[in-house]
Amino acid sequence: MTSSPAATVSAGPGTRPAPADLLRRLRARGATDPVTHVERVPARAGVPAPWPQWAPEELRAAYERRGVVAPWRHQAEAASLAYDGQHVVVATGTASGKSLAYQLPALATLLADPRATVLYLAPTKALAADQLRAVATLELEGVRPACYDGDTPRAEREWIRRHSRFVLTNPDMLHHGILPGHAQWSGFLRRLAYVVIDECHTYRGVFGSHVAHVLRRLRRQCAKFGATPVFVLASATSGDPATAAGRLTGLPVAAVTEDTSPRGGVTFALWEPPLLPSDPSTASPEASPAAVEVADLIQVRRSALRETADLLADTVAEGVRTLAFVRSRKGAEVVAANARRALDEAVPGLGDRVAAYRGGYLREERRELERALLHGDLLGLASTNALELGVDLIGLDAVLICGYPGTRASLWQQAGRAGRSGQEALAVLVARDDPLDTYLVHHPEAIFGAPVEATVLDPANPYVLAPQLACAAVEAPLTPADLALFGDGAKEAIDELVAAGALRQRPTGWYWRYRERPEVDLRGEGGAPVCVVEASTGRLLGTVDGGSSHFLLHRGAVYLHQGVSYVVDDLDLTDGCALVHAEEPDWSTHARDVTDLSVVSVRSYVDAGPVGMFLGEVDVTSQVVSYQRRRIATGEVIDTRPLDLPTRELRTVAVWFTLSPESLAAAGVAAADVPGALHAAEHAAIGLLPLMATCDRWDIGGLSTAVHQDTEAPTVFVYDGHPGGAGFAERAYGTASAWLRATRDAISECGCETGCPSCVQSPKCGNGNNPLSKPDAIRVLDVVLANLPA
Ligand SMILES: [Zn+2]
Ligand SMILES: [Zn+2]
């Protein structure tokens, strides 16, 4: 579309430098050139298409008022398929105008049939709010679009159910609110013509599997009222979107994948921060919380956070509107704070033009930041997630990506925020001290020469299927006719629910036995979010997901919010609430956990002589047991303090390999070095797995031991961090030799001598990266690769 509001945004003072000049200045800053590769992504001309014949004049006129003269060909193609009743997914780049592809058939139908309704699902409330604005500005008679989510006042909800014909919501609200209240929604569901699923590639792993069943429950309720809505899905560029969309909806879905929108050229640089001098005391001026995390180690690269903060400050100082993507909440806050400080030192007050943005902020705060960037009051933003930003924030002059975002698909999505139509933009991937990032900046072909990953989800995961069937049974008793809808494993899951006493079988179907509904959280095992509350005022600062709360909000933890530092007084897990007070100590905190693992069953294995490769179910028990306080300025460890938090249990899927002690001895690994060798190989293998599967290292855990009680051999385990597994370990097993080959190369190609965070050290190690042996890890992997069939 040509109507992007971004086109009207003023970027700030002066003329902006050309990306190539800007990059030249940025890379000339230090003593060594940090850029390992520059890729020119060429500009592309758009291919317009005529408006489809069926698009009513009123609708065309509304778009033309907004500056959309004609659709691009992929928009028209997807829209026409949907209008003809074909389920369709449009999977094209960021800002390629996917919204027109679903708005056009949906709105044309609403105009033609005054009773029809449309349900729009976005993964976040912010995105739904953006879409609401986009549909509302078309000012179409009788559509009455409205958001229906957790922020919708009670008083408005009934009006929306009765009168809105274009309801925008999210899968959580569909699951917790709309489907359980289907009786109140009967009028809306009976007339449902389209279900729009925006950003559908975000429904992956366990979350995606849950959403797949929520959609099946929606189809079931619609069918009860005689409605068979057409599903229109929008996805970022991904591998095989038709299959993924089919798994998500349970329906045959056609795919439109050729992006025919115009695109400005992007200069894409791969950036590796330099190694710091090995004496930690000389490293101190560079210290940031991320650097501090590893500063007690021998060799350290300059932290990607600090490097990104400097780049953000430099681009903002040049008047370049820049978005920095940082993976963690804490990281985004640190980048914004450091960039602000650097700018204020240069020009007092200039720091005010940089802010942090992440999920978990309150709605008013999110809106305020979005508004400020749109109006050019802000020039730089450090953010955790593109989706939270909503659709308006495209056409930036530069995008900084602090750390590989886990998949090529997300990398391209983030980079796609750069470039207004017809203008060149800059994208920079700043490598973290991490084996995968290091591998990628030295193997650009793995980024620019490889197709994007397919979205992985597994609706047959029994840990998802059973609770979803319970929810479905509450909405209406399950019948044999429902089994095909819920797919493989549905009958087994129902039998188990009956055996557990949750369902009762009667002649008319399976009935939910309890008064209360089952409590099912779509967002996986994370549990309910924990509220962060300032104790003295009662002010709600934000929320942290349950899974991270033990790490981030334990008693004594330093918690950052909008660059302001707080210290946690108390974490109440029963109430889901952490009480904090504002305080800026000169230390950071780092939680440590201990993990135990036992093998439940083996699904599949490869017997390769002295080496065994296994896939199976495991039980993992972990507990956050202590935290370290480290001096921010020097990285010095002040002390380690015990914590008394409950253990967390996880039954999941793991891949593991064993080696015979003899093969290790023959390869030159001394018995005393086996633990360090396996531990180092484990860390690097976890770091490289995202090259093979659509996960990131935070989705995966590992454990290595010189003798494991279940395998009775030296063993390295890598497991899915989600109950029941999410397909990652399975994918690792299927690609084992390629995965471990890349792991070996990443370790051996790293320039450090004894191991660094770019190869064998892990930022989330429960043992403080001890013991680790880099040379012996290479020997271990050589033994595995020599024996494992390719
Ligand atoms: Zn290294
Ligand atoms: Zn470790």
Short mmCIF file of C-alpha atoms in Angstrom, two decimals, residues 54-334:
data_model
loop_
_atom_site.label_atom_id
_atom_site.label_comp_id
_atom_site.label_asym_id
_atom_site.label_seq_id
_atom_site.Cartn_x
_atom_site.Cartn_y
_atom_site.Cartn_z
CA TRP A 54 -16.32 -7.55 -6.98
CA ALA A 55 -14.86 -4.75 -4.85
CA PRO A 56 -17.70 -2.23 -4.40
CA GLU A 57 -17.22 1.34 -5.53
CA GLU A 58 -17.76 2.65 -2.00
CA LEU A 59 -14.83 0.57 -0.73
CA ARG A 60 -12.49 1.53 -3.59
CA ALA A 61 -13.33 5.16 -2.99
CA ALA A 62 -12.56 4.82 0.73
CA TYR A 63 -9.12 3.39 -0.04
CA GLU A 64 -8.47 5.99 -2.68
CA ARG A 65 -9.23 8.70 -0.10
CA ARG A 66 -6.45 7.12 1.96
CA GLY A 67 -4.08 7.22 -1.00
CA VAL A 68 -4.36 3.59 -2.12
CA VAL A 69 -4.87 4.01 -5.86
CA ALA A 70 -4.68 0.32 -6.73
CA PRO A 71 -3.75 -2.89 -4.93
CA TRP A 72 -0.49 -4.71 -5.51
CA ARG A 73 -0.89 -7.94 -7.40
CA HIS A 74 -0.39 -10.23 -4.36
CA GLN A 75 -3.05 -8.29 -2.44
CA ALA A 76 -5.58 -8.62 -5.25
CA GLU A 77 -4.79 -12.29 -5.74
CA ALA A 78 -5.19 -13.25 -2.06
CA ALA A 79 -8.30 -11.07 -1.71
CA SER A 80 -10.00 -12.71 -4.68
CA LEU A 81 -9.22 -16.23 -3.44
CA ALA A 82 -10.77 -15.35 -0.08
CA TYR A 83 -13.78 -13.68 -1.69
CA ASP A 84 -14.34 -16.90 -3.66
CA GLY A 85 -14.51 -18.81 -0.39
CA GLN A 86 -11.00 -20.27 -0.44
CA HIS A 87 -9.04 -20.24 2.85
CA VAL A 88 -5.84 -18.37 2.07
CA VAL A 89 -2.61 -17.27 3.70
CA VAL A 90 -0.68 -14.29 2.35
CA ALA A 91 2.97 -14.63 3.39
CA THR A 92 4.98 -11.63 2.24
CA GLY A 93 7.45 -9.14 3.70
CA THR A 94 6.99 -6.47 6.35
CA ALA A 95 4.98 -3.50 5.08
CA SER A 96 3.88 -5.32 1.92
CA GLY A 97 0.26 -4.39 2.65
CA LYS A 98 -1.03 -7.71 3.86
CA SER A 99 -3.90 -5.96 5.61
CA LEU A 100 -5.50 -4.92 2.33
CA ALA A 101 -5.57 -8.59 1.30
CA TYR A 102 -7.95 -9.46 4.12
CA GLN A 103 -9.71 -6.12 4.56
CA LEU A 104 -10.87 -6.09 0.96
CA PRO A 105 -12.90 -9.37 0.92
CA ALA A 106 -14.04 -8.92 4.53
CA LEU A 107 -15.27 -5.36 4.11
CA ALA A 108 -16.78 -6.00 0.67
CA THR A 109 -18.80 -8.80 2.24
CA LEU A 110 -19.90 -6.60 5.15
CA LEU A 111 -21.09 -3.95 2.69
CA ALA A 112 -22.90 -6.47 0.48
CA ASP A 113 -24.55 -8.38 3.34
CA PRO A 114 -25.75 -6.09 6.14
CA ARG A 115 -25.92 -9.01 8.56
CA ALA A 116 -22.46 -10.56 8.00
CA THR A 117 -19.73 -10.29 10.65
CA VAL A 118 -15.91 -10.54 10.72
CA LEU A 119 -13.62 -11.66 13.53
CA TYR A 120 -10.04 -10.40 13.45
CA LEU A 121 -7.33 -11.97 15.64
CA ALA A 122 -3.95 -10.40 16.38
CA PRO A 123 -1.31 -11.80 18.72
CA THR A 124 -1.18 -8.54 20.70
CA LYS A 125 -3.67 -5.94 21.83
CA ALA A 126 -1.49 -3.20 20.37
CA LEU A 127 -1.68 -4.65 16.87
CA ALA A 128 -5.45 -5.07 17.13
CA ALA A 129 -5.71 -1.42 18.17
CA ASP A 130 -3.70 -0.37 15.11
CA GLN A 131 -5.94 -2.40 12.83
CA LEU A 132 -9.00 -0.86 14.44
CA ARG A 133 -7.68 2.59 13.56
CA ALA A 134 -6.99 1.46 9.99
CA VAL A 135 -10.50 0.05 9.48
CA ALA A 136 -12.20 2.94 11.30
CA THR A 137 -10.54 5.58 9.10
CA LEU A 138 -12.26 4.02 6.06
CA GLU A 139 -15.52 5.35 7.58
CA LEU A 140 -17.71 2.64 6.11
CA GLU A 141 -21.40 2.80 6.96
CA GLY A 142 -22.66 0.07 9.30
CA VAL A 143 -19.36 -1.77 9.90
CA ARG A 144 -18.91 -0.44 13.45
CA PRO A 145 -15.45 -1.94 14.06
CA ALA A 146 -14.46 -2.42 17.71
CA CYS A 147 -11.70 -3.96 19.80
CA TYR A 148 -12.82 -6.54 22.32
CA ASP A 149 -9.99 -7.39 24.69
CA GLY A 150 -8.93 -7.20 28.31
CA ASP A 151 -8.85 -3.39 28.11
CA THR A 152 -12.44 -3.06 26.85
CA PRO A 153 -14.63 -1.51 29.58
CA ARG A 154 -17.39 -3.81 30.80
CA ALA A 155 -19.98 -1.23 29.87
CA GLU A 156 -19.00 -1.36 26.20
CA ARG A 157 -18.82 -5.13 25.87
CA GLU A 158 -22.49 -5.81 25.42
CA TRP A 159 -22.82 -3.09 22.81
CA ILE A 160 -19.92 -4.63 20.85
CA ARG A 161 -21.39 -8.12 21.00
CA ARG A 162 -24.71 -6.84 19.72
CA HIS A 163 -23.75 -4.19 17.20
CA SER A 164 -20.16 -4.44 15.98
CA ARG A 165 -19.74 -6.34 12.74
CA PHE A 166 -15.92 -6.23 12.72
CA VAL A 167 -14.61 -7.39 16.09
CA LEU A 168 -10.85 -7.21 16.71
CA THR A 169 -9.45 -9.37 19.47
CA ASN A 170 -6.64 -11.82 20.33
CA PRO A 171 -6.51 -15.61 20.78
CA ASP A 172 -6.38 -15.26 24.58
CA MET A 173 -9.66 -13.30 24.64
CA LEU A 174 -11.23 -15.76 22.21
CA HIS A 175 -10.13 -18.57 24.53
CA HIS A 176 -10.98 -16.99 27.90
CA GLY A 177 -13.90 -14.75 26.97
CA ILE A 178 -15.66 -15.28 23.67
CA LEU A 179 -15.80 -19.07 23.39
CA PRO A 180 -16.85 -19.70 27.02
CA GLY A 181 -19.48 -16.97 26.52
CA HIS A 182 -20.63 -18.29 23.16
CA ALA A 183 -24.27 -18.05 24.14
CA GLN A 184 -23.94 -14.25 24.31
CA TRP A 185 -22.05 -14.29 21.01
CA SER A 186 -24.51 -16.53 19.16
CA GLY A 187 -25.80 -13.70 16.97
CA PHE A 188 -22.30 -12.71 15.97
CA LEU A 189 -21.01 -16.26 15.38
CA ARG A 190 -24.10 -17.28 13.43
CA ARG A 191 -23.35 -14.61 10.84
CA LEU A 192 -19.56 -14.97 10.82
CA ALA A 193 -18.26 -14.72 7.25
CA TYR A 194 -14.51 -14.29 7.78
CA VAL A 195 -11.93 -15.06 10.43
CA VAL A 196 -8.77 -13.02 9.90
CA ILE A 197 -5.60 -14.30 11.59
CA ASP A 198 -2.93 -11.64 11.44
CA GLU A 199 0.80 -12.31 12.04
CA CYS A 200 -0.03 -16.01 12.06
CA HIS A 201 3.66 -17.02 12.04
CA THR A 202 3.78 -16.00 15.72
CA TYR A 203 1.59 -18.98 16.54
CA ARG A 204 4.40 -21.49 16.77
CA GLY A 205 5.62 -24.03 19.29
CA VAL A 206 3.39 -24.71 22.29
CA PHE A 207 1.55 -21.40 22.01
CA GLY A 208 0.80 -22.09 18.33
CA SER A 209 -0.47 -25.56 19.17
CA HIS A 210 -2.86 -24.09 21.75
CA VAL A 211 -4.10 -21.47 19.30
CA ALA A 212 -4.68 -24.21 16.70
CA HIS A 213 -7.16 -25.81 19.08
CA VAL A 214 -8.79 -22.52 20.05
CA LEU A 215 -9.50 -22.08 16.33
CA ARG A 216 -10.95 -25.59 16.15
CA ARG A 217 -13.19 -24.71 19.10
CA LEU A 218 -14.26 -21.57 17.23
CA ARG A 219 -15.07 -23.60 14.11
CA ARG A 220 -17.07 -26.00 16.25
CA GLN A 221 -19.19 -23.23 17.75
CA CYS A 222 -19.73 -21.65 14.33
CA ALA A 223 -20.77 -25.02 12.88
CA LYS A 224 -23.33 -25.36 15.68
CA PHE A 225 -24.92 -22.15 14.41
CA GLY A 226 -24.59 -23.22 10.77
CA ALA A 227 -21.73 -20.82 9.94
CA THR A 228 -18.61 -21.87 7.99
CA PRO A 229 -16.38 -18.79 7.94
CA VAL A 230 -13.52 -18.36 5.47
CA PHE A 231 -10.11 -18.07 7.14
CA VAL A 232 -7.70 -15.43 5.81
CA LEU A 233 -4.25 -15.50 7.34
CA ALA A 234 -1.38 -13.05 7.10
CA SER A 235 2.15 -14.22 7.78
CA ALA A 236 5.62 -12.84 7.64
CA THR A 237 7.71 -14.48 4.96
CA SER A 238 8.14 -18.08 6.07
CA GLY A 239 8.95 -21.47 4.60
CA ASP A 240 5.91 -23.47 3.44
CA PRO A 241 3.21 -21.14 4.84
CA ALA A 242 0.37 -23.23 3.36
CA THR A 243 1.29 -26.22 5.52
CA ALA A 244 1.76 -24.14 8.67
CA ALA A 245 -1.57 -22.32 8.11
CA GLY A 246 -3.23 -25.66 7.44
CA ARG A 247 -1.93 -27.06 10.71
CA LEU A 248 -3.03 -23.93 12.55
CA THR A 249 -6.59 -23.88 11.21
CA GLY A 250 -7.08 -27.57 10.44
CA LEU A 251 -8.29 -26.54 6.96
CA PRO A 252 -6.83 -26.69 3.44
CA VAL A 253 -5.23 -23.28 2.88
CA ALA A 254 -3.90 -21.78 -0.37
CA ALA A 255 -0.77 -19.62 -0.14
CA VAL A 256 0.11 -16.34 -1.88
CA THR A 257 3.83 -15.78 -1.40
CA GLU A 258 5.12 -13.53 -4.17
CA ASP A 259 5.67 -10.06 -2.74
CA THR A 260 4.81 -7.49 -5.43
CA SER A 261 5.05 -4.37 -3.28
CA PRO A 262 7.85 -1.87 -3.93
CA ARG A 263 10.76 -1.82 -1.55
CA GLY A 264 13.60 0.60 -0.94
CA GLY A 265 17.10 -0.80 -1.02
CA VAL A 266 18.69 -1.81 2.26
CA THR A 267 22.36 -1.85 3.13
CA PHE A 268 22.66 -4.74 5.55
CA ALA A 269 25.80 -4.96 7.68
CA LEU A 270 26.94 -7.80 9.94
CA TRP A 271 28.73 -6.35 12.95
CA GLU A 272 30.92 -8.15 15.45
CA PRO A 273 31.93 -6.17 18.54
CA PRO A 274 35.68 -6.36 19.19
CA LEU A 275 37.33 -8.54 21.83
CA LEU A 276 38.29 -6.48 24.83
CA PRO A 277 41.79 -6.56 26.31
CA SER A 278 42.04 -9.63 28.52
CA ASP A 279 42.72 -7.78 31.80
CA PRO A 280 39.26 -7.27 33.36
CA SER A 281 40.33 -4.03 35.02
CA THR A 282 40.94 -2.41 31.63
CA ALA A 283 37.57 -3.74 30.54
CA SER A 284 35.73 -1.90 33.25
CA PRO A 285 34.97 1.33 31.37
CA GLU A 286 33.07 -0.80 28.86
CA ALA A 287 31.12 -2.70 31.42
CA SER A 288 27.38 -2.94 31.03
CA PRO A 289 25.14 -5.48 32.69
CA ALA A 290 25.70 -7.94 29.82
CA ALA A 291 29.42 -7.46 29.84
CA VAL A 292 29.45 -7.66 33.59
CA GLU A 293 27.78 -11.04 33.36
CA VAL A 294 30.95 -12.42 31.81
CA ALA A 295 33.51 -9.96 33.08
CA ASP A 296 34.94 -12.40 35.59
CA LEU A 297 35.96 -14.53 32.64
CA ILE A 298 39.16 -14.23 30.74
CA GLN A 299 38.19 -13.09 27.27
CA VAL A 300 35.22 -10.89 26.59
CA ARG A 301 33.84 -9.17 23.55
CA ARG A 302 32.45 -5.72 23.94
CA SER A 303 28.82 -6.30 24.87
CA ALA A 304 26.29 -6.20 22.04
CA LEU A 305 24.06 -4.09 24.29
CA ARG A 306 26.73 -1.46 24.79
CA GLU A 307 27.64 -1.54 21.10
CA THR A 308 23.99 -1.17 20.08
CA ALA A 309 23.50 1.68 22.54
CA ASP A 310 26.45 3.53 20.99
CA LEU A 311 25.17 2.91 17.47
CA LEU A 312 21.73 4.14 18.51
CA ALA A 313 23.22 7.28 20.02
CA ASP A 314 25.32 7.90 16.89
CA THR A 315 22.44 7.45 14.46
CA VAL A 316 20.08 9.61 16.54
CA ALA A 317 22.74 12.31 16.71
CA GLU A 318 22.75 12.26 12.90
CA GLY A 319 18.97 12.82 12.85
CA VAL A 320 18.39 9.26 11.65
CA ARG A 321 15.13 7.75 12.86
CA THR A 322 16.30 4.45 14.34
CA LEU A 323 14.71 1.43 15.91
CA ALA A 324 16.90 -0.94 17.91
CA PHE A 325 15.59 -4.45 18.49
CA VAL A 326 16.90 -5.96 21.71
CA ARG A 327 15.91 -9.43 22.78
CA SER A 328 15.33 -9.01 26.49
CA ARG A 329 13.28 -6.46 28.35
CA LYS A 330 16.20 -5.69 30.56
CA GLY A 331 18.41 -5.30 27.49
CA ALA A 332 16.06 -2.81 25.82
CA GLU A 333 16.04 -0.70 28.97
CA VAL A 334 19.83 -0.80 29.20
#
